[in-house]
PDB file of C-alpha atoms in Angstrom:
ATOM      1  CA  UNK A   1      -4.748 -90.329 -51.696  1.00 37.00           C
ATOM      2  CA  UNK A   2      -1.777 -88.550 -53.405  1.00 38.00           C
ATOM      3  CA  UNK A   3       0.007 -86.160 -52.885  1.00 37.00           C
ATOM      4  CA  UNK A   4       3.770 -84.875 -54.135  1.00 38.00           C
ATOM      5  CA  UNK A   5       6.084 -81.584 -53.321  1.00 38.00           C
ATOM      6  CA  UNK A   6       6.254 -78.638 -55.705  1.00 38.00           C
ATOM      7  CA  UNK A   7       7.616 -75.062 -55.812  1.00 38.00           C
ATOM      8  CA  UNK A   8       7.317 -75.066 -52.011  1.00 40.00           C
ATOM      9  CA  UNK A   9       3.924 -77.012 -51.587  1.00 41.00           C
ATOM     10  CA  UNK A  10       2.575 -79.940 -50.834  1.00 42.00           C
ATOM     11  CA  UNK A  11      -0.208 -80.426 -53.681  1.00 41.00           C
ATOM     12  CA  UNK A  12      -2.548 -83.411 -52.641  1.00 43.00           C
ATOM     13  CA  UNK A  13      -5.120 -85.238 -54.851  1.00 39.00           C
ATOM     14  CA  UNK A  14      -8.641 -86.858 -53.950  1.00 43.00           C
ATOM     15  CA  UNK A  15      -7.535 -90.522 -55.725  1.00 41.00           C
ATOM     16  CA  UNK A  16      -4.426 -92.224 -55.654  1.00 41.00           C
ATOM     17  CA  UNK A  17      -1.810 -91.144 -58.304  1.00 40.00           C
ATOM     18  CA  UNK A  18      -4.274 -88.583 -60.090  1.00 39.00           C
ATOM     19  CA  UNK A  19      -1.697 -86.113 -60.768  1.00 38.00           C
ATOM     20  CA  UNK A  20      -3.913 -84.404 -63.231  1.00 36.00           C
ATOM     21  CA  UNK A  21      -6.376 -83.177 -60.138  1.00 37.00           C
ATOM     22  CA  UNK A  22      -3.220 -82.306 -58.146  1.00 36.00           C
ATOM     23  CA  UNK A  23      -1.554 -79.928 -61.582  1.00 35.00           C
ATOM     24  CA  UNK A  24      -5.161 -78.379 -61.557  1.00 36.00           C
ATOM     25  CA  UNK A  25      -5.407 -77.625 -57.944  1.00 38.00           C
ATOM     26  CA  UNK A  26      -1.622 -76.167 -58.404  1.00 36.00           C
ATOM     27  CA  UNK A  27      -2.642 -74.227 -61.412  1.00 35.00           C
ATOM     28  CA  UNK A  28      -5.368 -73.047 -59.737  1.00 42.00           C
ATOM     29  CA  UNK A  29      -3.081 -71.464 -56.344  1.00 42.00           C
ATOM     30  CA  UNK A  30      -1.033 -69.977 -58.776  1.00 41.00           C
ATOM     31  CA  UNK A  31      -3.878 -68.223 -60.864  1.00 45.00           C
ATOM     32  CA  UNK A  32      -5.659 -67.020 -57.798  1.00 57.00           C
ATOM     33  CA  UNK A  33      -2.169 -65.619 -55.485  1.00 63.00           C
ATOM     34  CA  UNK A  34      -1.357 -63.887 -59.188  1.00 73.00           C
ATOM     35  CA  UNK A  35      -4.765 -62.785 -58.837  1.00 76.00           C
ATOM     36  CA  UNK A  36      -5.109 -61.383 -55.505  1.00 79.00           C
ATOM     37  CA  UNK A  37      -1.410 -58.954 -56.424  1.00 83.00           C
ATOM     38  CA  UNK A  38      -3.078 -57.784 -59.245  1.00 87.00           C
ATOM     39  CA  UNK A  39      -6.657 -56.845 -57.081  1.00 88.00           C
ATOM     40  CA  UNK A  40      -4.744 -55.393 -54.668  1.00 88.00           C
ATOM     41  CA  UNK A  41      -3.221 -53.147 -56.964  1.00 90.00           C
ATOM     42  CA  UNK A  42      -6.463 -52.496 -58.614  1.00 92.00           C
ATOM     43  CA  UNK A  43      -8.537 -51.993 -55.488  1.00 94.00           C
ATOM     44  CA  UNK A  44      -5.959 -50.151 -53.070  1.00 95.00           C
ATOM     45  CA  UNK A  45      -6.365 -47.019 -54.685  1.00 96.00           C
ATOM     46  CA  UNK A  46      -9.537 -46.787 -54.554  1.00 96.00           C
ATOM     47  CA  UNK A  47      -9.694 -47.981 -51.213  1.00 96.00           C
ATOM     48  CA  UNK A  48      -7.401 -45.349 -50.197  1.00 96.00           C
ATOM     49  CA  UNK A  49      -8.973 -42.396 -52.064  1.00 96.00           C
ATOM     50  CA  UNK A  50     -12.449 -42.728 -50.444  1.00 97.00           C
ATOM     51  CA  UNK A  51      -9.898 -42.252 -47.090  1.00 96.00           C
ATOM     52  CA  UNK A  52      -9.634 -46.079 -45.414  1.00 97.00           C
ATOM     53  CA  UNK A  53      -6.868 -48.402 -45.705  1.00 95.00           C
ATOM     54  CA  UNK A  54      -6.887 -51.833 -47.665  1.00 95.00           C
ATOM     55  CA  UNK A  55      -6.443 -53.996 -44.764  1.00 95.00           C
ATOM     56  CA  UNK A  56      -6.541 -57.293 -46.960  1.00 92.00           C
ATOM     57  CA  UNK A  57      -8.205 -59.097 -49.844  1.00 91.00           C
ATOM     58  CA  UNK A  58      -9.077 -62.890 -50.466  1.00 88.00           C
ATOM     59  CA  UNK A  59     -10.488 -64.502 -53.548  1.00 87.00           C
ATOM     60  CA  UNK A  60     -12.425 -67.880 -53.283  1.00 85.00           C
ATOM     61  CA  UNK A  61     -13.498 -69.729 -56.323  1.00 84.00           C
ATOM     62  CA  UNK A  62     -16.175 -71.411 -56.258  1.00 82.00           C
ATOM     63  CA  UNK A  63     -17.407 -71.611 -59.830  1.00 78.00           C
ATOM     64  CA  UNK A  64     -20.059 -69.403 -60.303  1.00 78.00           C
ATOM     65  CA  UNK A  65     -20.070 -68.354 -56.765  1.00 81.00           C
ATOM     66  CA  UNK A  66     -16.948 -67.290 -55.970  1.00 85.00           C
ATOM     67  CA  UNK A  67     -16.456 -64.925 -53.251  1.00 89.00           C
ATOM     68  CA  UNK A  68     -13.758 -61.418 -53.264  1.00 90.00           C
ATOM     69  CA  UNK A  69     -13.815 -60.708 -50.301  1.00 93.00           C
ATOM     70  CA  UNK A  70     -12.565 -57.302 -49.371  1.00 94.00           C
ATOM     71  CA  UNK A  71     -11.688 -55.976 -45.782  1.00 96.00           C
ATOM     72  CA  UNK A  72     -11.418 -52.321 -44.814  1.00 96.00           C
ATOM     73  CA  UNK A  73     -10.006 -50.058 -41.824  1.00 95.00           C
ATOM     74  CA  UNK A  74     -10.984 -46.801 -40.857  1.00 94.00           C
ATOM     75  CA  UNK A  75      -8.997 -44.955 -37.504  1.00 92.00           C
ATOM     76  CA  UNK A  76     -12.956 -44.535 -36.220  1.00 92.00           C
ATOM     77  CA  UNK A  77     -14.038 -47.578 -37.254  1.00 92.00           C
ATOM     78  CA  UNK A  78     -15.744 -49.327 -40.031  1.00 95.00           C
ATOM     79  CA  UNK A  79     -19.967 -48.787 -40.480  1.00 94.00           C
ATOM     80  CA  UNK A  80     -22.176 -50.083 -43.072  1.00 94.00           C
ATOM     81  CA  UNK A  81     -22.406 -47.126 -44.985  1.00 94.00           C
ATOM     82  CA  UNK A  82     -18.642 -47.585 -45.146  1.00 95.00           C
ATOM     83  CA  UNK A  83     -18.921 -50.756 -46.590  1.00 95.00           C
ATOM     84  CA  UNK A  84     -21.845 -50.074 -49.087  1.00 94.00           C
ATOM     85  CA  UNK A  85     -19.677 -46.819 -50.413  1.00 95.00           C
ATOM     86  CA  UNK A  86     -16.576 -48.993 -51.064  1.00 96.00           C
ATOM     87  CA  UNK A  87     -18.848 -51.373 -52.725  1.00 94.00           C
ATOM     88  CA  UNK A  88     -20.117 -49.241 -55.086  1.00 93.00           C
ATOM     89  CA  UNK A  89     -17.160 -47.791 -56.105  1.00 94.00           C
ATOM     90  CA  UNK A  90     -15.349 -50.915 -56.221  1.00 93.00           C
ATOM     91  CA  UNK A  91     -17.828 -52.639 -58.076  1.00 91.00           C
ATOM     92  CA  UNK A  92     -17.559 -50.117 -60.821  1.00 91.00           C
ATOM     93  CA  UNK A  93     -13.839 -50.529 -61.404  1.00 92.00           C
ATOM     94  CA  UNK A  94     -14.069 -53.626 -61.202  1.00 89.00           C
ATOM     95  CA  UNK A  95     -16.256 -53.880 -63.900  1.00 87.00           C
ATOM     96  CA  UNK A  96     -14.049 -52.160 -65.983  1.00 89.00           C
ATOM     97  CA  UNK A  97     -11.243 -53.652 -65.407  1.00 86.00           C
ATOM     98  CA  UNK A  98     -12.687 -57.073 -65.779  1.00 81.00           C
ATOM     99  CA  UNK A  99      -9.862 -59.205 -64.345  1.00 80.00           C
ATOM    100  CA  UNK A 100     -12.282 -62.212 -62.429  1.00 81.00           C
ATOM    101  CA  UNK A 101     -14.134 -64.336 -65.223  1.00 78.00           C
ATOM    102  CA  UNK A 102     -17.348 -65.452 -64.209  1.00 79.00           C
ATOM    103  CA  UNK A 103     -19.752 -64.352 -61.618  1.00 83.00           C
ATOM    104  CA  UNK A 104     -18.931 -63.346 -58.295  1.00 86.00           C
ATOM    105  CA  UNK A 105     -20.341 -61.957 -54.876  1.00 89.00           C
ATOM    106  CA  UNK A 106     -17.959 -58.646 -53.690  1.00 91.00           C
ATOM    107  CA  UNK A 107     -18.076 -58.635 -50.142  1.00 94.00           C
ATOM    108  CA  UNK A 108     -16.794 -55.480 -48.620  1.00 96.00           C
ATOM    109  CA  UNK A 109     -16.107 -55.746 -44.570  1.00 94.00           C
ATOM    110  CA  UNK A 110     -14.200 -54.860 -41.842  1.00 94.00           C
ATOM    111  CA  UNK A 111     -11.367 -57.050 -40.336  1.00 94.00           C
ATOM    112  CA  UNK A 112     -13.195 -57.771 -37.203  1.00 92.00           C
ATOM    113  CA  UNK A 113     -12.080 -58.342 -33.753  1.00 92.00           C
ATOM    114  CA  UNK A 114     -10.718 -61.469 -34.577  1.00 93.00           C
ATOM    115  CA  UNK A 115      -8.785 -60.099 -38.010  1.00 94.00           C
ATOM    116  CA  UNK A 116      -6.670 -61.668 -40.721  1.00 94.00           C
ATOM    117  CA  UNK A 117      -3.293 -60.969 -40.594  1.00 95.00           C
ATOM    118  CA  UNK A 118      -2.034 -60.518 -44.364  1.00 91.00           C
ATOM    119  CA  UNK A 119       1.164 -58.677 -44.333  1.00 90.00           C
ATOM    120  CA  UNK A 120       4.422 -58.439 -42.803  1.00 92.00           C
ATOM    121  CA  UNK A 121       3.040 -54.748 -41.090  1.00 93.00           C
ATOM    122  CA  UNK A 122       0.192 -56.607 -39.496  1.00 94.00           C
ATOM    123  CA  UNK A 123       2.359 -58.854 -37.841  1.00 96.00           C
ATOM    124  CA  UNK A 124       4.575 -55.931 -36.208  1.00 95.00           C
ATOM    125  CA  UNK A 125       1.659 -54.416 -35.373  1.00 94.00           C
ATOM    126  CA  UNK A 126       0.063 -56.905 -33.086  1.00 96.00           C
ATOM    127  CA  UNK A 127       3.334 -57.859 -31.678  1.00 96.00           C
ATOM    128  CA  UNK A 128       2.762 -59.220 -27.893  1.00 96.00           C
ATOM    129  CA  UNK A 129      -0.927 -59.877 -28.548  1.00 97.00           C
ATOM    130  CA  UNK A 130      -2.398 -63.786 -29.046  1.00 97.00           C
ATOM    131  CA  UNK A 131      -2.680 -65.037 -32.626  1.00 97.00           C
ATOM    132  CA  UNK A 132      -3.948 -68.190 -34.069  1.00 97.00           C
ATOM    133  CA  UNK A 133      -1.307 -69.797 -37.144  1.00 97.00           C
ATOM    134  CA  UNK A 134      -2.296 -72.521 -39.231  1.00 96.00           C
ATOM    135  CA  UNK A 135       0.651 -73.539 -41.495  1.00 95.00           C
ATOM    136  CA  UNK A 136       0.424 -75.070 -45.300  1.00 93.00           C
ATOM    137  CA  UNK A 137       3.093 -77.841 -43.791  1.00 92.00           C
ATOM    138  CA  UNK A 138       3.282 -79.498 -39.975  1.00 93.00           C
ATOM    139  CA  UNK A 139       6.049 -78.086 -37.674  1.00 92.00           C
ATOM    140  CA  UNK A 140       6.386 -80.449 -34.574  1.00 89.00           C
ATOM    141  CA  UNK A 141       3.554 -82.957 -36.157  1.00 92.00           C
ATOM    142  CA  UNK A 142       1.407 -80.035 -35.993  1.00 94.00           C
ATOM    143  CA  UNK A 143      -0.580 -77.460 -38.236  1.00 95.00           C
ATOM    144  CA  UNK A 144      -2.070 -74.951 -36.066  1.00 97.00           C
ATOM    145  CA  UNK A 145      -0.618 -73.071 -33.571  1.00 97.00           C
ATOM    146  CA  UNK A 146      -1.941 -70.586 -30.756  1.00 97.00           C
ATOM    147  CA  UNK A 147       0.187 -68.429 -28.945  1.00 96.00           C
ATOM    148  CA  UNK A 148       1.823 -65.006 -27.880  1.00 97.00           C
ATOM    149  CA  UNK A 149       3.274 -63.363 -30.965  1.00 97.00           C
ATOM    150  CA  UNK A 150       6.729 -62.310 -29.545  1.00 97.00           C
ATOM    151  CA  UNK A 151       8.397 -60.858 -32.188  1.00 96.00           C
ATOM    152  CA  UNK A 152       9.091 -60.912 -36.356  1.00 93.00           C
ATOM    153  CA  UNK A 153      12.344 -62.500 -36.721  1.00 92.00           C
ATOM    154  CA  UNK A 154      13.605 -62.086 -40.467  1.00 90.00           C
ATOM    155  CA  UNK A 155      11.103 -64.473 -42.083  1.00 91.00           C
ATOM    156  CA  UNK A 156      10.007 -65.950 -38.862  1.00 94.00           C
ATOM    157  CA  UNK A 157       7.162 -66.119 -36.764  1.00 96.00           C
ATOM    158  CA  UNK A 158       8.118 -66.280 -32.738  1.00 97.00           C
ATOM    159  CA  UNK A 159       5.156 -67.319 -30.445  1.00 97.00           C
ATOM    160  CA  UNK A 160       5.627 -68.391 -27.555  1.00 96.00           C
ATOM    161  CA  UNK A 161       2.834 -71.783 -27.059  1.00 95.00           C
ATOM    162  CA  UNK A 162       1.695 -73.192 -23.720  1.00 93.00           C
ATOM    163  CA  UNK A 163       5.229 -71.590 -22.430  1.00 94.00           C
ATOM    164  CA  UNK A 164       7.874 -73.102 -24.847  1.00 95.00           C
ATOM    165  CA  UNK A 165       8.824 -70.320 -28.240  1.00 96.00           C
ATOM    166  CA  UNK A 166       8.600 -71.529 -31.202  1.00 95.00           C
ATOM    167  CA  UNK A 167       9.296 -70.144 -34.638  1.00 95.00           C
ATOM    168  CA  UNK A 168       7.382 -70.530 -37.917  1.00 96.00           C
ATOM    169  CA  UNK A 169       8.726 -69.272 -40.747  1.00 94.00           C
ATOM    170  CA  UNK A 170       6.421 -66.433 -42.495  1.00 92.00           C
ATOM    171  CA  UNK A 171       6.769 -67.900 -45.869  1.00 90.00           C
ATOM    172  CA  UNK A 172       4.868 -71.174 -45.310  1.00 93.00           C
ATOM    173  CA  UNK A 173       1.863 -69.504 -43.084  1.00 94.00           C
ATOM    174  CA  UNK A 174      -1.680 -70.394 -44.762  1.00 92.00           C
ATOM    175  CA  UNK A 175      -3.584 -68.333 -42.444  1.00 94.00           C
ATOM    176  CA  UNK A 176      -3.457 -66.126 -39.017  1.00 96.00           C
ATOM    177  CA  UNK A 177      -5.946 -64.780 -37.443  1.00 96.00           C
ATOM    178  CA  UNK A 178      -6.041 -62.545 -34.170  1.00 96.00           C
ATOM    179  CA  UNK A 179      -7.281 -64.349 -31.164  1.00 94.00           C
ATOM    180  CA  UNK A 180     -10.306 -62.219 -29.382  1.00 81.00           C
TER     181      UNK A 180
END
């Protein structure tokens, strides 16, 4: 296996020295994180005008079953109904607007107990509550951290895990997730 350092990531390929998979697999982070700014500027209006907030958006491809996955928040809470109504209406501008190529499922949800955390507000929000990190890069010899989120430091992350703080910088967080 492969793997080399660019703009900030670690690409990795499947065979030894096939730099060719790693460029694609590059090309293909860049397309979709250009992607999801350009949804989320598409789909946040709408979002907003039928009265919920955008809580966060994630496109998987998958060839012809790639997933957009779209998460909604409502002060009362999130139904069905909810969800089928901002379906509808997405689906529509989407159309329009054609941005993804290709088929694809639109799932419309709410964040869940154990929700996403996709923006620098989320973070503040759930300040002193337990969150699960897993980094693109190891900090310590480790990827995935679990811990009291203490405070949002600049571009950091503190937590404080099994009692020692530690801080991960924002900018190199894959994925974090609420802890129920």
């Amino acid at each position: 296996m492969g793997s080399f350092y660019y703009w900030g990531k670690w690409v990795k390929s499947e065979q030894k020295n096939n730099v060719f998979f790693a460029l694609l697999s590059l090309t293909q982070f860049f397309v979709t994180s250009g992607m999801i700014t350009q949804l989320n500027d598409i789909i946040r209006p709408v979002v907003t005008g039928l009265g919920y907030e955008l809580w966060g958006c994630e496109y998987i491809p998958r060839g012809q079953h790639s997933l957009l996955r779209i998460y909604i928040e409502s002060e009362p809470g999130v139904t069905v109904d909810d969800c089928q109504t901002v379906s509808r209406q997405l689906g529509a501008v989407l159309e329009v607007e054609d941005l993804i190529q290709g088929a694809y499922i639109l799932e419309v949800s709410s964040p869940g107990v154990s929700r996403r955390l996709f923006s620098r507000q989320h973070y503040q929000r759930y300040i002193a509550h337990e969150i699960c990190v897993k980094m693109h890069t190891a900090v310590n010899g480790r990827r995935k951290f679990s811990g009291l989120l203490k405070q949002l430091e600049g571009d950091n992350l503190v937590l404080l895990v099994e009692g020692e703080t530690i801080e991960l910088s924002l900018l190199d967080v894959d994925k974090a997730n609420l802890v129920e």
